[in-house]
Short mmCIF file of C-alpha atoms and ligand atoms in Angstrom, two decimals:
data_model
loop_
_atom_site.label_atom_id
_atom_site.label_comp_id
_atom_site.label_asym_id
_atom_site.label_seq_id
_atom_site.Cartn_x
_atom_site.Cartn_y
_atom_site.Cartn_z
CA UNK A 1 0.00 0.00 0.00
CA UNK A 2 1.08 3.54 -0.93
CA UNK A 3 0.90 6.18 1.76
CA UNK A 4 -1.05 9.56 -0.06
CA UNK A 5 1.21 12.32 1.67
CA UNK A 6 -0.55 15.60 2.98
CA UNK A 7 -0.50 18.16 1.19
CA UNK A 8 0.94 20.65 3.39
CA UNK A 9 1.02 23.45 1.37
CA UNK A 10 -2.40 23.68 0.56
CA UNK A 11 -3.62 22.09 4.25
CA UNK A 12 -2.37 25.15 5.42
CA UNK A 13 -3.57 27.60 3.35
CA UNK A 14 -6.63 26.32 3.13
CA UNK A 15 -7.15 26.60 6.99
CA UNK A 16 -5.34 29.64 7.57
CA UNK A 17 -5.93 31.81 4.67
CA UNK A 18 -9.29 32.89 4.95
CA UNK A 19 -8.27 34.53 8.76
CA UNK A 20 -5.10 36.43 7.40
CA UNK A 21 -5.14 39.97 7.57
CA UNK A 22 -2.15 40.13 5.25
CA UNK A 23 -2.25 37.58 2.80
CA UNK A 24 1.60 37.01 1.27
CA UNK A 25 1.47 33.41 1.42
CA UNK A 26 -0.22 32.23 -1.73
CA UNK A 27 0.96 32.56 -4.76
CA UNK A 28 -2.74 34.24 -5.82
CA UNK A 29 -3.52 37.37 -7.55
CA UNK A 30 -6.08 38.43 -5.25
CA UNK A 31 -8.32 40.62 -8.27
CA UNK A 32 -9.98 43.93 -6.88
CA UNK A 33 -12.15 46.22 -8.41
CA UNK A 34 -9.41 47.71 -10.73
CA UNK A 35 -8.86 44.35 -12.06
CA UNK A 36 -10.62 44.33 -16.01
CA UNK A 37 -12.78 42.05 -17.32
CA UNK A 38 -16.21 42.40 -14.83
CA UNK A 39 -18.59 39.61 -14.96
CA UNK A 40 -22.18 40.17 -16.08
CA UNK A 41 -23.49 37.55 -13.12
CA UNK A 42 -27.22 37.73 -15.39
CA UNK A 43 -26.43 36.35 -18.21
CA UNK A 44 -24.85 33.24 -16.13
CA UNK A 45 -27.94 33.02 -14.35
CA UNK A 46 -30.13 33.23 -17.31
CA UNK A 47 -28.15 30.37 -18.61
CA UNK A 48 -27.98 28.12 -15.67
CA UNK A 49 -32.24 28.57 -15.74
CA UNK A 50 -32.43 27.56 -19.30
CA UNK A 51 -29.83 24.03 -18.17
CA UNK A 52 -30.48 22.45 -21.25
CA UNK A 53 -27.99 18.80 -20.13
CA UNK A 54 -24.77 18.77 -21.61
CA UNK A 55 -25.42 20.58 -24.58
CA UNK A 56 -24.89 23.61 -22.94
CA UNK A 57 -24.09 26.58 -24.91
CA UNK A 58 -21.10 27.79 -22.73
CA UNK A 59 -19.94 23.78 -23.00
CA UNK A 60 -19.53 24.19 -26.30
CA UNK A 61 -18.43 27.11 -26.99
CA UNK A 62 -15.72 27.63 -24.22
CA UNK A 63 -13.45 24.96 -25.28
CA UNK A 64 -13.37 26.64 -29.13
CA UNK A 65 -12.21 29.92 -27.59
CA UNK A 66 -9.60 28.65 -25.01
CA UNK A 67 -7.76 26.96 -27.81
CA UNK A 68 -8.16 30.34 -29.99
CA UNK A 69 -6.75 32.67 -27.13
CA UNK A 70 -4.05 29.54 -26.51
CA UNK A 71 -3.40 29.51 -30.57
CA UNK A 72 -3.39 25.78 -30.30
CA UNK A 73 -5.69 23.14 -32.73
CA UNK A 74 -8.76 21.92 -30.90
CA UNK A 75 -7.51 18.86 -30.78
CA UNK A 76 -4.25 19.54 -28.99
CA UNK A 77 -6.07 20.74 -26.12
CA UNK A 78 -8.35 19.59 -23.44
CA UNK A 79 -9.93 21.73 -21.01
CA UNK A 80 -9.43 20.62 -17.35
CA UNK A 81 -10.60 21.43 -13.63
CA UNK A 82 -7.62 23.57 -12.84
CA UNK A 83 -4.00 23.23 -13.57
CA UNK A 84 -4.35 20.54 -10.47
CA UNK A 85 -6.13 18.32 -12.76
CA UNK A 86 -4.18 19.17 -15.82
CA UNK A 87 -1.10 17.70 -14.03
CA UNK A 88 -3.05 14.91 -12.42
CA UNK A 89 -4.45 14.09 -15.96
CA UNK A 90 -1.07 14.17 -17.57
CA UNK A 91 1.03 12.14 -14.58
CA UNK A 92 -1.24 9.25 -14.99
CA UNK A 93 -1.48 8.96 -18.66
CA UNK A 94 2.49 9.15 -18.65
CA UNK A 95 2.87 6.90 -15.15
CA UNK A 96 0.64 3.77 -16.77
CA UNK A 97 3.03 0.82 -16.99
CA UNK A 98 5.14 2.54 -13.95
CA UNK A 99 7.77 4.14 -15.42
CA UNK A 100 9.98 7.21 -14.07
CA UNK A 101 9.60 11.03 -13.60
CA UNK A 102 12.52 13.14 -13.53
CA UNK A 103 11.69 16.31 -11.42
CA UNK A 104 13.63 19.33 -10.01
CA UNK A 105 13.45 19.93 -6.54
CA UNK A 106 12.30 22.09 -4.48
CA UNK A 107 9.09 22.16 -6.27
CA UNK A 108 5.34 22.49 -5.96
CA UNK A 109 4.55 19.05 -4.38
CA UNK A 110 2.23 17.20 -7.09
CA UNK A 111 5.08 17.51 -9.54
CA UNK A 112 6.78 14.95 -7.46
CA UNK A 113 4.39 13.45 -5.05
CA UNK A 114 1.62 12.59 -7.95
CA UNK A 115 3.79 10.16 -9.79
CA UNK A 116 4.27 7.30 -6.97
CA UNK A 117 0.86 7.57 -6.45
CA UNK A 118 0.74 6.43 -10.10
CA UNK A 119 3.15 3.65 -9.73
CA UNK A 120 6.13 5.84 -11.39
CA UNK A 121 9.26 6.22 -9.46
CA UNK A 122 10.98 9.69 -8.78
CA UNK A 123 14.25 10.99 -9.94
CA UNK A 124 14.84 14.30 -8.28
CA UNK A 125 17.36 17.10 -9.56
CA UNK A 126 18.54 19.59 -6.98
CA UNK A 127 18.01 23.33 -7.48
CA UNK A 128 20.63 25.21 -5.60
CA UNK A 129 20.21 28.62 -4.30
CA UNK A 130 23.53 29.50 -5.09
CA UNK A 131 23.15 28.96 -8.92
CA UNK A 132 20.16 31.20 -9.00
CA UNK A 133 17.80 28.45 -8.30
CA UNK A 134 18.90 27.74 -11.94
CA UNK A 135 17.80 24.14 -14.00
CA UNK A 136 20.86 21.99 -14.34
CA UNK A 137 20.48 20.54 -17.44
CA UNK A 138 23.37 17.99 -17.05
CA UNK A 139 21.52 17.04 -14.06
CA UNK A 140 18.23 16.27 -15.66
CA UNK A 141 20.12 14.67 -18.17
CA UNK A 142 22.13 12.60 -15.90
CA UNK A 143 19.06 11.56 -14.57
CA UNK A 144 17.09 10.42 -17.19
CA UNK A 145 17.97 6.30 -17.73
CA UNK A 146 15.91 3.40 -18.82
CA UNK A 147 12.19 3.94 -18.20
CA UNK A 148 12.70 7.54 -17.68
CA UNK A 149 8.75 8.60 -18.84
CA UNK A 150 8.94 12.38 -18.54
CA UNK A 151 10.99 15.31 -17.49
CA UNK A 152 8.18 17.27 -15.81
CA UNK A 153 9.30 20.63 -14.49
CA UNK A 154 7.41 24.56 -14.07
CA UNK A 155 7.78 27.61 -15.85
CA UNK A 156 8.22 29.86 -13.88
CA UNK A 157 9.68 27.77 -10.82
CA UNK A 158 7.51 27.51 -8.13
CA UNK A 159 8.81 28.28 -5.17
CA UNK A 160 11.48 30.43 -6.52
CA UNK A 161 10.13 32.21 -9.43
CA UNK A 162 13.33 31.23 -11.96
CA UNK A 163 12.36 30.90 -15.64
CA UNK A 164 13.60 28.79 -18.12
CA UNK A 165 14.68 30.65 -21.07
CA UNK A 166 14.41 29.93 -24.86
CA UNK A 167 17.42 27.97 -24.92
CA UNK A 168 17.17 25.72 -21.65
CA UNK A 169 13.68 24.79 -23.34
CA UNK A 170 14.91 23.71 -26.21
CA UNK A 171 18.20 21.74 -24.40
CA UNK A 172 15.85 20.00 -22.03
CA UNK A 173 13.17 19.00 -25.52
CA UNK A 174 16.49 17.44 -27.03
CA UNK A 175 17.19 15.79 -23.18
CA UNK A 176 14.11 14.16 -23.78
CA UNK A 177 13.82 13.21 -27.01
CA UNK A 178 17.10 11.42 -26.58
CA UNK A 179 15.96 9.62 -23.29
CA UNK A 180 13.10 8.64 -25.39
CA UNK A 181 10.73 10.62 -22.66
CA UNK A 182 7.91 13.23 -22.94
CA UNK A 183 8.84 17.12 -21.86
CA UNK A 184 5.98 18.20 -19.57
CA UNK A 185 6.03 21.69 -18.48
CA UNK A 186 3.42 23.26 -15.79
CA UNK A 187 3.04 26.83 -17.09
CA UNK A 188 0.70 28.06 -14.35
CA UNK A 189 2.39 31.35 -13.62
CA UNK A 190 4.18 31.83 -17.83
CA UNK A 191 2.37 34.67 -18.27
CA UNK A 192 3.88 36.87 -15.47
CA UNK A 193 6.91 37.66 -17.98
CA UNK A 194 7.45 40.45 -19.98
CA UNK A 195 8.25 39.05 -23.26
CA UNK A 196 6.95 35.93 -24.70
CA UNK A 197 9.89 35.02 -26.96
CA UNK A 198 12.60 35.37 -24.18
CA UNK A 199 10.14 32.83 -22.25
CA UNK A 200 7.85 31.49 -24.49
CA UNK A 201 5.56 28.74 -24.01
CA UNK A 202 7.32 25.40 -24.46
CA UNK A 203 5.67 23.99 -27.20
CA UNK A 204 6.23 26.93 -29.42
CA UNK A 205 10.23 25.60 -29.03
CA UNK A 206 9.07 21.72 -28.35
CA UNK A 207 6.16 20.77 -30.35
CA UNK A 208 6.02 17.43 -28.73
CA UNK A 209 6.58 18.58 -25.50
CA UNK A 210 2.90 18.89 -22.62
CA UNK A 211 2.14 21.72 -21.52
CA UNK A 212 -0.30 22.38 -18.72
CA UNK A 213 -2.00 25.74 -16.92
CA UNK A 214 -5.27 27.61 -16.08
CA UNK A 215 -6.50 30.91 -15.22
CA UNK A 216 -5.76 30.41 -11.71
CA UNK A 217 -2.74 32.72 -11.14
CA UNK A 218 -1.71 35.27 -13.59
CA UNK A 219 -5.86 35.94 -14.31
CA UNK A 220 -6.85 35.63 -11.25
CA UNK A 221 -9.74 33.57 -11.49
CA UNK A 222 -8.49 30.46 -9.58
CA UNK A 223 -12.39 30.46 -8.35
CA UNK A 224 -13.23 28.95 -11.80
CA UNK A 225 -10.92 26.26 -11.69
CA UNK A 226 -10.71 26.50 -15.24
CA UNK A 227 -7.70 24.84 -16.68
CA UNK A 228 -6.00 22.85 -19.23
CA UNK A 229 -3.60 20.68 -21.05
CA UNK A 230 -1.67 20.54 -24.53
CA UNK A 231 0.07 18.54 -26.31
CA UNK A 232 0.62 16.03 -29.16
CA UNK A 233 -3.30 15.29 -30.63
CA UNK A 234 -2.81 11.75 -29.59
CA UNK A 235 -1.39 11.95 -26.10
CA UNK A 236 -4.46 14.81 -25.50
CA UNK A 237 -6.66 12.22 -26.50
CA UNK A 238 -5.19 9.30 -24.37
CA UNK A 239 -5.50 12.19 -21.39
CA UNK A 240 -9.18 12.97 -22.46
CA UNK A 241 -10.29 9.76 -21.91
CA UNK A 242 -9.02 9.77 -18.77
CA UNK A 243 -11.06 12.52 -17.99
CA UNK A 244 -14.21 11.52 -19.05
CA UNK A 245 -13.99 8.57 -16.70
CA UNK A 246 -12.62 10.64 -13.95
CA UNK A 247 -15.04 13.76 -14.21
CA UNK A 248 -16.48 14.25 -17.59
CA UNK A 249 -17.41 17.56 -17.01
CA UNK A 250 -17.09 21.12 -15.42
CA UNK A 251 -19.45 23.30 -13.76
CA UNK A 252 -22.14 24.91 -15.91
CA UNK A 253 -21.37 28.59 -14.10
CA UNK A 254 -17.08 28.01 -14.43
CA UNK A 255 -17.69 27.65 -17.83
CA UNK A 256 -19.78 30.48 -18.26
CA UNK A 257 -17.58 32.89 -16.40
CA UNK A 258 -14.83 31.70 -18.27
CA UNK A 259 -16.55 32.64 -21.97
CA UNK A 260 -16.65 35.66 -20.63
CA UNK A 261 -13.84 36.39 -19.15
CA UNK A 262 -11.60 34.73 -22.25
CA UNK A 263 -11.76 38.21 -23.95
CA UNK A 264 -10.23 40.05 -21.07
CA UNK A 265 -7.67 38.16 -20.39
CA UNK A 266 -5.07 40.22 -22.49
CA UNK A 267 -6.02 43.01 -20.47
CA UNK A 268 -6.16 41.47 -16.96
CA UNK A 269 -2.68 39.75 -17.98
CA UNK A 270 -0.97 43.58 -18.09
CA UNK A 271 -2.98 44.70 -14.66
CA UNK A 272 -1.26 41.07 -13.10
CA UNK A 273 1.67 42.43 -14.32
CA UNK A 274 1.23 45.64 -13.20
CA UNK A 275 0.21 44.23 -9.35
CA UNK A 276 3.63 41.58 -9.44
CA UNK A 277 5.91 44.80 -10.67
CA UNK A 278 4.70 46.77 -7.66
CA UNK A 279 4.52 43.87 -5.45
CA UNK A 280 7.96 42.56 -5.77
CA UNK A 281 9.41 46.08 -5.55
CA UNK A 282 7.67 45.97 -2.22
CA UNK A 283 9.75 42.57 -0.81
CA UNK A 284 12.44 43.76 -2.65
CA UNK A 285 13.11 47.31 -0.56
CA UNK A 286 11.89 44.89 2.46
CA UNK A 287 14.99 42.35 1.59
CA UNK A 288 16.89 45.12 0.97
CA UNK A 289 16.19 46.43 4.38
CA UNK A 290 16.99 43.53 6.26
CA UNK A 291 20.52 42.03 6.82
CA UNK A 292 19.26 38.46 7.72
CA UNK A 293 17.66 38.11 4.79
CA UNK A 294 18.85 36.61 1.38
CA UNK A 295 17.04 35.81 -2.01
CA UNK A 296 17.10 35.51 -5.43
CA UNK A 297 15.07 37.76 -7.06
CA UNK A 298 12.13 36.00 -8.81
CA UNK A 299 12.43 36.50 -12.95
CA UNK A 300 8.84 37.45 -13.01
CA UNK A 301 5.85 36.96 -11.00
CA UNK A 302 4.77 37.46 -7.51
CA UNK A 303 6.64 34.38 -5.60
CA UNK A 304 9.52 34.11 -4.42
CA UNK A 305 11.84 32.36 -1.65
CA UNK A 306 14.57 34.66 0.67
CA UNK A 307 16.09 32.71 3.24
CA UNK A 308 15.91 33.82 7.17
CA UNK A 309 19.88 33.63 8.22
CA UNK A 310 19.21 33.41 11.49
CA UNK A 311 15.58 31.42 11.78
CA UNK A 312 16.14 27.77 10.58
CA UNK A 313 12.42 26.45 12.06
CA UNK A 314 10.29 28.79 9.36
CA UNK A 315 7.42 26.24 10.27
CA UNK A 316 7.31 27.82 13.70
CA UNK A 317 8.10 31.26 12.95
CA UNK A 318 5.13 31.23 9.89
CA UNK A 319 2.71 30.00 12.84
CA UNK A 320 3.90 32.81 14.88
CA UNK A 321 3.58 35.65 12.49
CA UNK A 322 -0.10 34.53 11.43
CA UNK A 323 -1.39 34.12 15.20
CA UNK A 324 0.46 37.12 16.60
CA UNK A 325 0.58 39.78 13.28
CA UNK A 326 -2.45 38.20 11.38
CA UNK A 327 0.73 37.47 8.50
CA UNK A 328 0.35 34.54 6.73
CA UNK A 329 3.91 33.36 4.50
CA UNK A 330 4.39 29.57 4.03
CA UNK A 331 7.11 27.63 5.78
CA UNK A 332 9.76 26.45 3.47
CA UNK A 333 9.48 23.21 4.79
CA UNK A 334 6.59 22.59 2.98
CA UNK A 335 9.11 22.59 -0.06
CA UNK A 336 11.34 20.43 1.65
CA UNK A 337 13.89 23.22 2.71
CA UNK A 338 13.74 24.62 6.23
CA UNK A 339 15.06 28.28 6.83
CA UNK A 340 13.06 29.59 3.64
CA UNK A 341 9.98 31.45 3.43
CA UNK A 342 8.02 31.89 -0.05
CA UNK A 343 6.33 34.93 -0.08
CA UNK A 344 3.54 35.88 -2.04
CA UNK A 345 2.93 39.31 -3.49
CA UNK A 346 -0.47 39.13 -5.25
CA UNK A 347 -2.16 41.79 -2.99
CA UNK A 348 -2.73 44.89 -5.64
CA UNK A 349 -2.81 47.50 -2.82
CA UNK A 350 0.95 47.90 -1.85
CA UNK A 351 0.77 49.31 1.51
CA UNK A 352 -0.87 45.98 2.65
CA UNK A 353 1.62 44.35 1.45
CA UNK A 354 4.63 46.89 2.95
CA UNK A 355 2.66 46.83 6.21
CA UNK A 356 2.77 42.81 6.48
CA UNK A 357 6.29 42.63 5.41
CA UNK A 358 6.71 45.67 8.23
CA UNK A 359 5.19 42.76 10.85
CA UNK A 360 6.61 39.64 9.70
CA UNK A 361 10.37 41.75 10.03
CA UNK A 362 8.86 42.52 13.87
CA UNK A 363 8.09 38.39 14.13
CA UNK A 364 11.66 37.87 12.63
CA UNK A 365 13.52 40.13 15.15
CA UNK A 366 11.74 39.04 18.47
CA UNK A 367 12.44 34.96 16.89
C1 LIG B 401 3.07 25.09 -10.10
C2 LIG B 401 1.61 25.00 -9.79
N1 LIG B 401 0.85 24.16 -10.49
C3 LIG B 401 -0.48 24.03 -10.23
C4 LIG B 401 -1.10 24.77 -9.24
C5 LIG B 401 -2.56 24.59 -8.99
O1 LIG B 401 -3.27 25.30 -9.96
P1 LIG B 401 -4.83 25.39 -10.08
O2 LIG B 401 -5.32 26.28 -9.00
O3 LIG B 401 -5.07 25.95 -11.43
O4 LIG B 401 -5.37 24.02 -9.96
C6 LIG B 401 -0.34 25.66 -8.49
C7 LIG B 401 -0.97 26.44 -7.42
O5 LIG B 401 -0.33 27.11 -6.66
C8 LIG B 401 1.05 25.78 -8.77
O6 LIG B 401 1.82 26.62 -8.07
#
């Protein structure tokens, strides 16, 4: 029997979150009312009173303009519940016959802990603070041996925020191809850069390669869970059936929210943008500040992950600055490396996030 490991991550946002005063512990856009792209809330309803099974207008018509704003064939994609599922989806299709996942560490937990679960095994490549929290792509390619399934990785790195440019993309496509294995790249927070062709999306360098994301981060609109995967027409198809047997369908309202909000998402992409600029300027000058503090700065995007040089049990401290400051951050041990904190800046009003950073320096010096 397989354990299923907790989440911790998510456990804990999911029971703290909602309390925090100063939420910089996500890696959310939290959308306000100067985000674009409002929701007429009628024409959902109309639609929900007209249910009509699963002929549903929004049903048919979403998936149509996802793959238009994605510029990919209808057949290369599949819409999914969330970029959860889209990885979920893609880790079993590729684990069937238990084969073996190379993955960088320290990541975002499913990359590594879905595959087991599967009946894959785990090859895990280091990311070192010191190189920038940098890919090694001799690593992953030392790594890869017989049975070696797929390199699955994230652009941009979660915890750190490091992107893979142009180049490594293309290096790790040829990695794979030679190891016989299929490039999988979660692209959840992609659209945080600046410019698509320094960072562009990986199958616009690797047509073979998977590519998964949703609307969760960058747009926002994590509330819809509205997702998806792409890749090769076949291996979509092998991952669609998968689906349907799993959870054939989304909700009616997601949907509709989603046809709606597919038109603004060019726009709501540049406020994101706009929200991570000012946000990591804010940690930044905080960082900057301190003289216990070290990071990398995160390419794009609002996460990052400075290290405490003086706290090594971030666990403890985290608990401390929510119950005493109302500050939530999450414990680099939830990423498997003590002594870190990733901080989220998705809050679009600044001086929250200044004031937070203000109190969790407070929880820091009294540690
Ligand atoms: C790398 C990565 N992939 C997937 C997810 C989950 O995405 P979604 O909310 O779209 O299911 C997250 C959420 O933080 C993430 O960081």
């Amino acid at each position: 029997v397989v354990d299923v490991p907790l989440f911790e991550l998510v456990e804990w946002m999911h029971r703290n979150e909602p309390q925090a005063k100063y939420r910089l512990g996500s890696s959310n856009i939290y959308r306000d009312a100067t985000a674009p792209g409002p929701v007429d809330w009628s024409a959902i309803a109309e639609e929900m009173s007209t249910y009509q099974g699963y002929a549903r207008a929004s049903q048919t018509r979403y998936p149509d303009m996802l793959a238009g704003w994605l510029g990919v064939p209808r057949a290369e994609l599949l819409p999914t519940m969330g970029t959860s599922e889209a990885n979920s989806l893609v880790v079993h299709a590729l684990s069937l016959g238990g084969e073996r996942f190379v993955v960088d560490v320290p990541n975002y937990q499913p990359l590594f802990g879905l595959p087991p679960l599967y009946g894959a095994r785990v090859d895990m490549v280091p990311r070192h603070e010191a190189d920038g929290w940098r890919l090694d792509l001799e690593a992953v390619k030392a790594a890869c041996r017989p049975g070696t399934t797929a390199i699955f990785t994230c652009n941009l790195h979660n915890p750190t925020g490091a992107a893979l440019m142009r180049e490594e993309l293309r290096a790790l496509g040829d990695i794979a191809a030679d190891a016989g294995a299929v490039l999988v790249v979660d692209e959840i927070f992609r659209h945080f850069v600046e410019d698509d062709s320094m960072v562009p999306p990986v199958r616009s360098v690797v047509p073979e390669a998977v590519a998964t994301g949703s609307l969760s981060k960058v747009y926002g609109w994590g509330a819809t869970r509205m997702g998806w995967v792409t890749g090769p027409a076949e291996l979509v198809e092998r991952v669609r059936r998968l689906k349907v047997l799993v959870a054939p369908t989304s909700g009616l309202p997601n949907e509709a929210i989603s046809v709606q909000v597919v038109g603004a998402l060019p726009e709501l992409r540049k406020w994101s943008k706009g929200v991570a600029k000012r946000g990591t300027e804010a940690l930044r000058a905080w960082v900057e500040s301190r003289d216990d503090v070290a990071w990398v700065p995160p390419y794009a995007g609002i996460i990052s992950f400075p290290r405490l040089e003086r706290v090594r049990d971030t666990v403890a401290l985290a608990k401390r600055a929510l119950a005493e400051k109302g500050v939530m951050v999450s414990p680099g041990e939830y990423f498997g490396m003590p002594g870190h904190l990733r901080i989220g800046v998705g809050l679009p009003d600044r001086t929250v996030i200044d004031e937070g950073l203000q109190l969790l320096g407070e929880v820091i010096d009294s540690t």
